[in-house]
Coordinates of C-alpha atoms and ligand atoms in Angstrom, one line a residue:
M1339 CA -92.4 8.5 8.1
T1340 CA -91.3 11.2 10.6
D1341 CA -90.8 14.9 9.8
T1342 CA -87.3 14.9 11.3
I1343 CA -84.5 12.4 11.1
R1344 CA -81.2 11.8 12.9
A1345 CA -77.9 11.7 11.0
I1346 CA -74.3 11.3 12.0
T1347 CA -72.2 14.4 11.0
V1348 CA -68.6 15.5 11.1
E1349 CA -66.8 18.8 10.6
P1350 CA -64.1 17.9 8.1
G1351 CA -60.7 19.0 9.2
Q1352 CA -61.8 19.1 12.9
A1353 CA -60.6 16.1 15.0
D1354 CA -63.3 14.3 17.1
S1355 CA -66.1 16.3 15.7
L1356 CA -68.6 13.5 15.1
S1357 CA -72.1 14.0 16.5
V1358 CA -75.7 13.1 15.8
E1359 CA -77.9 15.9 14.5
E1360 CA -81.6 16.3 13.6
F1361 CA -82.6 17.3 10.0
N1362 CA -85.8 17.7 8.1
A1363 CA -86.7 14.4 6.5
P1364 CA -85.3 14.2 3.0
V1365 CA -87.8 14.6 0.1
P1366 CA -87.0 12.6 -3.0
G1367 CA -86.7 14.3 -6.4
D1368 CA -88.2 13.0 -9.6
D1369 CA -85.5 10.4 -10.3
E1370 CA -84.8 9.5 -6.7
L1371 CA -85.7 6.7 -4.3
L1372 CA -86.5 7.4 -0.7
V1373 CA -84.8 4.9 1.5
R1374 CA -85.0 4.0 5.2
G1375 CA -81.5 3.5 6.5
L1376 CA -81.0 0.1 8.1
A1377 CA -77.3 -0.2 8.8
L1378 CA -74.1 1.7 8.2
G1379 CA -70.6 0.1 8.0
V1380 CA -67.7 1.9 9.5
C1381 CA -64.3 1.7 7.9
G1382 CA -60.8 3.3 8.0
T1383 CA -62.0 6.3 5.9
D1384 CA -64.6 7.1 8.6
H1385 CA -61.9 7.0 11.2
D1386 CA -59.9 9.4 9.1
L1387 CA -62.9 11.7 8.8
N1388 CA -63.2 11.7 12.6
S1389 CA -59.5 12.4 13.0
G1390 CA -59.8 15.5 10.9
G1391 CA -57.4 14.2 8.3
Y1392 CA -59.8 13.6 5.4
G1393 CA -63.2 14.6 4.1
W1394 CA -64.9 17.6 2.5
A1395 CA -68.3 19.2 3.5
P1396 CA -70.8 20.0 0.7
D1397 CA -70.4 23.5 -0.8
G1398 CA -71.5 26.2 1.6
H1399 CA -71.7 23.8 4.5
K1400 CA -69.5 23.3 7.5
R1401 CA -70.5 19.8 8.3
L1402 CA -70.9 16.6 6.3
I1403 CA -73.3 13.7 6.9
I1404 CA -70.9 10.7 7.0
G1405 CA -71.5 7.1 5.8
H1406 CA -70.6 5.4 2.6
E1407 CA -71.2 1.7 3.5
S1408 CA -74.9 1.7 3.4
L1409 CA -77.9 -0.7 3.6
G1410 CA -81.5 0.5 3.4
E1411 CA -85.0 -0.5 2.6
V1412 CA -86.8 1.3 -0.2
V1413 CA -89.8 3.4 1.0
S1414 CA -90.7 4.8 -2.5
A1415 CA -89.2 4.6 -5.9
P1416 CA -89.9 6.3 -9.2
E1417 CA -92.1 4.3 -11.6
G1418 CA -90.1 2.2 -14.1
S1419 CA -86.9 2.5 -12.0
G1420 CA -86.8 -1.2 -11.4
F1421 CA -87.0 -0.7 -7.6
E1422 CA -90.0 -1.0 -5.4
A1423 CA -90.9 -0.5 -1.7
G1424 CA -89.4 -3.1 0.5
D1425 CA -86.3 -3.8 -1.7
H1426 CA -83.0 -3.9 0.1
V1427 CA -80.6 -1.5 -1.5
V1428 CA -77.1 0.0 -1.2
G1429 CA -76.1 3.4 -2.5
V1430 CA -73.2 3.9 -4.9
V1431 CA -70.5 6.0 -3.3
R1432 CA -68.9 8.1 -6.1
R1433 CA -70.5 10.6 -8.5
P1434 CA -68.9 11.6 -11.8
D1435 CA -67.2 15.0 -11.9
P1436 CA -69.4 17.7 -13.4
E1437 CA -67.2 18.5 -16.4
P1438 CA -67.0 15.4 -17.0
C1439 CA -63.5 14.1 -17.7
G1440 CA -63.2 11.4 -20.3
A1441 CA -63.4 8.5 -17.8
C1442 CA -66.4 10.0 -15.9
A1443 CA -68.1 10.6 -19.2
R1444 CA -67.9 6.9 -19.9
G1445 CA -69.2 5.7 -16.5
E1446 CA -65.7 5.0 -15.3
F1447 CA -66.0 7.6 -12.4
D1448 CA -63.8 5.3 -10.3
M1449 CA -61.0 6.3 -12.7
C1450 CA -61.7 10.0 -12.6
R1451 CA -58.8 12.0 -14.1
N1452 CA -59.4 15.5 -12.8
G1453 CA -60.0 14.8 -9.1
K1454 CA -63.4 16.6 -9.2
Y1455 CA -65.4 13.5 -8.5
R1456 CA -67.6 13.6 -5.4
E1457 CA -68.3 10.8 -2.9
R1458 CA -71.3 10.4 -0.6
G1459 CA -70.3 10.7 3.0
I1460 CA -66.7 11.5 2.1
K1461 CA -66.3 14.3 -0.4
E1462 CA -68.8 17.1 -0.9
I1463 CA -72.0 15.1 -0.8
D1464 CA -73.9 14.0 2.3
G1465 CA -73.7 10.3 3.0
F1466 CA -75.9 7.5 4.1
G1467 CA -75.4 7.7 7.9
A1468 CA -79.0 8.8 8.4
E1469 CA -82.4 7.3 9.4
Q1470 CA -83.6 8.2 5.9
W1471 CA -81.8 9.1 2.7
V1472 CA -82.5 9.7 -0.9
V1473 CA -80.5 8.4 -3.9
H1474 CA -80.7 8.8 -7.7
K1475 CA -82.1 5.6 -9.3
D1476 CA -78.9 5.2 -11.4
F1477 CA -76.6 5.2 -8.3
V1478 CA -78.2 2.5 -6.2
V1479 CA -78.0 -1.3 -6.3
K1480 CA -80.3 -4.0 -5.1
V1481 CA -79.0 -6.6 -2.6
D1482 CA -80.5 -10.0 -1.7
D1483 CA -82.6 -9.3 1.4
A1484 CA -81.8 -12.9 2.5
L1485 CA -78.4 -11.4 3.4
G1486 CA -79.9 -9.4 6.2
V1487 CA -77.5 -6.8 7.6
A1488 CA -74.6 -8.5 5.8
G1489 CA -75.9 -6.6 2.7
A1490 CA -74.0 -3.7 4.2
L1491 CA -70.8 -5.5 3.0
L1492 CA -71.7 -4.6 -0.6
E1493 CA -69.6 -1.4 -0.6
P1494 CA -66.3 -3.0 0.5
T1495 CA -67.1 -5.9 -1.8
S1496 CA -67.5 -3.5 -4.8
V1497 CA -64.0 -2.1 -4.0
V1498 CA -62.6 -5.7 -4.0
A1499 CA -64.6 -6.6 -7.2
K1500 CA -62.9 -3.7 -8.9
A1501 CA -59.5 -4.9 -7.6
W1502 CA -60.1 -8.4 -9.1
D1503 CA -61.1 -6.7 -12.4
Q1504 CA -57.8 -4.9 -12.4
V1505 CA -55.9 -8.1 -11.7
D1506 CA -57.7 -9.7 -14.7
R1507 CA -56.9 -6.9 -17.0
L1508 CA -53.2 -6.9 -16.1
G1509 CA -53.0 -10.6 -16.1
N1510 CA -54.7 -11.0 -19.5
R1511 CA -52.1 -8.9 -21.3
A1512 CA -50.5 -12.3 -22.0
W1513 CA -51.3 -15.9 -21.2
F1514 CA -52.7 -16.0 -17.7
E1515 CA -53.9 -19.0 -15.7
P1516 CA -53.2 -18.1 -12.1
S1517 CA -53.4 -20.8 -9.5
S1518 CA -52.7 -18.9 -6.3
V1519 CA -53.2 -15.6 -4.5
V1520 CA -51.8 -14.1 -1.3
V1521 CA -54.0 -11.6 0.4
T1522 CA -52.4 -9.4 3.1
G1523 CA -54.7 -8.3 5.9
A1524 CA -57.6 -10.2 7.3
G1525 CA -59.9 -7.2 7.7
P1526 CA -63.1 -6.9 5.8
V1527 CA -61.4 -6.0 2.5
G1528 CA -58.9 -8.8 2.8
L1529 CA -61.5 -11.4 3.7
L1530 CA -63.8 -10.3 0.9
A1531 CA -60.8 -10.4 -1.5
A1532 CA -60.1 -14.0 -0.3
L1533 CA -63.8 -14.9 -0.8
I1534 CA -63.6 -13.9 -4.5
G1535 CA -60.3 -15.8 -4.8
K1536 CA -62.1 -18.9 -3.5
Q1537 CA -65.1 -18.3 -5.8
R1538 CA -62.6 -18.3 -8.7
G1539 CA -61.2 -21.7 -7.6
L1540 CA -57.8 -20.3 -6.6
D1541 CA -55.5 -21.5 -3.9
V1542 CA -56.0 -18.7 -1.4
H1543 CA -53.6 -17.6 1.4
V1544 CA -54.3 -14.8 3.9
V1545 CA -51.6 -13.1 5.9
D1546 CA -52.2 -11.2 9.1
R1547 CA -50.5 -10.3 12.3
V1548 CA -52.9 -11.8 14.8
T1549 CA -52.3 -15.4 15.7
E1550 CA -55.7 -16.3 17.2
G1551 CA -59.3 -15.3 17.3
V1552 CA -62.0 -14.8 14.7
K1553 CA -59.7 -14.0 11.7
P1554 CA -57.9 -17.4 11.5
T1555 CA -61.3 -19.1 12.0
L1556 CA -63.0 -17.1 9.2
V1557 CA -60.1 -17.9 6.8
A1558 CA -60.3 -21.6 7.6
E1559 CA -64.0 -21.6 7.1
L1560 CA -63.5 -20.2 3.7
G1561 CA -61.2 -23.1 2.8
A1562 CA -58.2 -20.8 2.6
E1563 CA -54.9 -20.9 4.4
Y1564 CA -54.0 -18.5 7.2
H1565 CA -50.4 -17.3 7.8
T1566 CA -48.7 -15.2 10.3
G1567 CA -45.0 -14.4 10.6
E1568 CA -42.3 -13.1 8.3
F1569 CA -44.0 -12.0 5.0
R1570 CA -41.0 -12.6 2.8
D1571 CA -40.8 -16.3 4.0
I1572 CA -44.5 -16.7 3.3
L1573 CA -44.1 -15.3 -0.2
D1574 CA -41.2 -17.6 -0.8
S1575 CA -43.1 -20.7 0.3
V1576 CA -46.4 -19.9 -1.4
D1577 CA -44.9 -18.2 -4.5
P1578 CA -48.2 -16.7 -5.5
D1579 CA -49.2 -15.6 -9.0
I1580 CA -51.3 -12.7 -7.5
V1581 CA -50.8 -10.5 -4.4
I1582 CA -53.7 -8.4 -3.2
E1583 CA -52.2 -6.0 -0.5
T1584 CA -54.9 -4.4 1.7
T1585 CA -52.9 -3.1 4.6
G1586 CA -50.7 -0.3 3.1
A1587 CA -47.9 -1.4 5.5
G1588 CA -44.5 -0.5 4.0
P1589 CA -42.7 -3.8 4.7
L1590 CA -45.6 -5.7 3.1
V1591 CA -45.8 -3.5 0.1
G1592 CA -42.0 -3.6 -0.2
A1593 CA -41.8 -7.4 0.0
A1594 CA -44.6 -7.9 -2.5
L1595 CA -42.9 -5.6 -5.0
T1596 CA -39.6 -7.3 -4.8
H1597 CA -40.7 -10.9 -4.6
E1598 CA -39.0 -13.0 -7.3
H1599 CA -41.7 -14.6 -9.4
P1600 CA -42.3 -14.6 -13.2
Y1601 CA -45.3 -12.5 -14.3
P1602 CA -46.7 -11.6 -11.0
V1603 CA -49.8 -9.3 -10.7
I1604 CA -49.8 -7.1 -7.6
C1605 CA -52.8 -5.0 -6.6
L1606 CA -52.5 -2.4 -3.9
L1607 CA -55.6 -1.5 -2.0
G1608 CA -54.3 -0.3 1.4
I1609 CA -53.7 3.3 2.4
R1610 CA -51.3 4.1 5.2
E1611 CA -48.6 6.7 5.6
G1612 CA -45.5 6.9 7.8
D1613 CA -43.8 3.6 7.2
K1614 CA -40.4 5.0 6.1
M1615 CA -38.0 2.4 5.1
E1616 CA -34.9 2.1 2.9
V1617 CA -35.5 0.3 -0.4
D1618 CA -33.1 -0.1 -3.2
I1619 CA -35.6 1.2 -5.9
A1620 CA -33.2 0.4 -8.8
A1621 CA -32.8 -3.2 -7.7
A1622 CA -36.6 -3.5 -7.2
G1623 CA -37.1 -1.9 -10.7
K1624 CA -34.6 -4.4 -12.2
R1625 CA -36.5 -7.3 -10.7
M1626 CA -39.8 -5.9 -12.0
V1627 CA -38.5 -5.4 -15.5
L1628 CA -37.0 -8.9 -15.7
N1629 CA -40.2 -10.5 -14.3
N1630 CA -42.7 -8.5 -16.3
T1631 CA -44.2 -7.5 -12.9
A1632 CA -47.5 -5.6 -13.1
V1633 CA -48.5 -3.4 -10.1
V1634 CA -51.7 -1.6 -9.9
G1635 CA -53.2 0.7 -7.3
S1636 CA -57.0 0.5 -7.1
V1637 CA -59.7 2.7 -5.4
N1638 CA -63.4 2.9 -5.4
A1639 CA -65.7 1.1 -7.9
N1640 CA -68.0 1.8 -10.9
V1641 CA -71.6 0.6 -11.2
D1642 CA -70.5 -2.7 -13.0
H1643 CA -68.3 -3.6 -10.1
W1644 CA -71.2 -2.9 -7.7
R1645 CA -73.4 -5.4 -9.7
T1646 CA -70.6 -7.9 -9.7
A1647 CA -70.3 -7.4 -5.9
A1648 CA -74.0 -8.1 -5.4
E1649 CA -73.5 -11.4 -7.3
V1650 CA -70.5 -12.3 -5.2
L1651 CA -72.4 -11.8 -1.9
G1652 CA -75.5 -13.5 -3.3
K1653 CA -73.6 -16.8 -3.9
A1654 CA -71.4 -16.6 -0.8
D1655 CA -72.3 -18.5 2.4
H1656 CA -74.6 -16.0 4.2
D1657 CA -73.6 -17.3 7.7
W1658 CA -69.9 -16.7 6.9
L1659 CA -70.7 -13.2 5.6
S1660 CA -72.7 -12.5 8.8
S1661 CA -69.7 -13.5 11.0
L1662 CA -67.7 -10.7 9.4
I1663 CA -69.9 -8.4 11.3
T1664 CA -68.4 -8.6 14.7
R1665 CA -70.4 -5.7 16.4
T1666 CA -73.5 -3.7 15.8
V1667 CA -74.1 -0.5 17.9
P1668 CA -77.3 1.6 17.9
L1669 CA -77.3 5.0 16.3
S1670 CA -77.9 6.6 19.8
R1671 CA -74.4 5.1 20.9
F1672 CA -72.7 5.6 17.5
A1673 CA -69.4 6.7 19.1
E1674 CA -68.8 3.2 20.3
A1675 CA -68.5 2.1 16.7
F1676 CA -65.4 4.3 16.5
E1677 CA -63.7 2.7 19.6
H1678 CA -61.2 0.0 18.6
Q1679 CA -61.8 -3.5 20.0
D1680 CA -59.6 -6.5 19.5
D1681 CA -61.3 -8.9 17.1
D1682 CA -63.3 -6.2 15.4
I1683 CA -63.7 -7.0 11.7
K1684 CA -66.7 -5.0 10.5
V1685 CA -68.6 -2.8 12.9
L1686 CA -72.1 -1.6 11.9
I1687 CA -74.3 1.1 13.2
D1688 CA -78.0 0.2 13.4
L1689 CA -79.7 3.3 12.0
Q1690 CA -83.1 2.5 13.5
S1691 CA -82.2 2.2 17.1
Ligands
BGC962 C1 -64.1 4.1 0.0 C2 -64.0 4.4 -1.5 C3 -63.5 5.8 -1.7 C4 -62.2 5.9 -0.9 C5 -61.5 7.3 -1.1 C6 -62.8 4.3 0.7 O1 -63.0 4.1 2.0 O2 -64.5 2.7 0.1 O3 -65.3 4.3 -2.1 O4 -63.2 6.0 -3.1 O5 -62.4 5.6 0.4 O6 -62.3 8.3 -0.6

């Protein structure tokens, strides 16, 4: 192992401040694993970090090492930790708040109540965008090394596993035997939500704007149906029991909330601002009351969701998962990972080149 490592950093609040810097190689503490970073996934949150609109540096620091969609290989692990050198692992993103609040005290840090949680690569703790990183043994999950770099999809899969857990909890407040789900957005989160829908034996429909390219193909390969066009018409024709909305687009959220269907469960996963539109809130509320509509917003994931996500990826078609990774760029050219290209689904940074 080398004495210095490269890592991708950002100055939170400062637009276009991403750069690669050198650091002393990290030294693991008693309960920590030392991990060689293999790959890093880039998502909307990383773009927000780079635009200066999101993110917090660690206390007393100006810059933050980014990266929350990790994949690495264990170099060393504490004895009895259940990990050993060579294992492929992914680091959990969120840490409980220090007080802790009632939810964090019970391991439900994804449901933190006081907002003092921290997140690696996002909020107050350095992330995994480095050639080497260390991680506490309780906040890391093994992934099947047969997945190769597709193991880097574990983080978005954990977010989606939590979303499905929320759907179950809301659905199961009364008799619930759903047969269909509509997923909006054929990005990584939408496609992984569709994957879980298929693994559950549901009739899965994915809605996106693009009419050709890799997205329709990936949806077809999953055995799901791809739709483009007017979302309200799609909802009318499919009439789903569940909607998982991953885009945050106002017209899609609005249509999902006001669709007429008995006992629908709607899970919102997308974040976007600025879609101002006129909605008759009272009429929407009336419809939701009369239909027993359940709507839940969902963010992040706790350790149980990460384990579920590892099972989801383990039993998925590995070739299909690999085709979600549409580009991999070397660390030395990391900036290219932040340039938009049509047909991008998941872009990875190769941390060893
Ligand atoms: C990450 C979550 C995180 C959220 C808010 C998302 O991109 O996947 O783990 O909780 O951003 O910071």
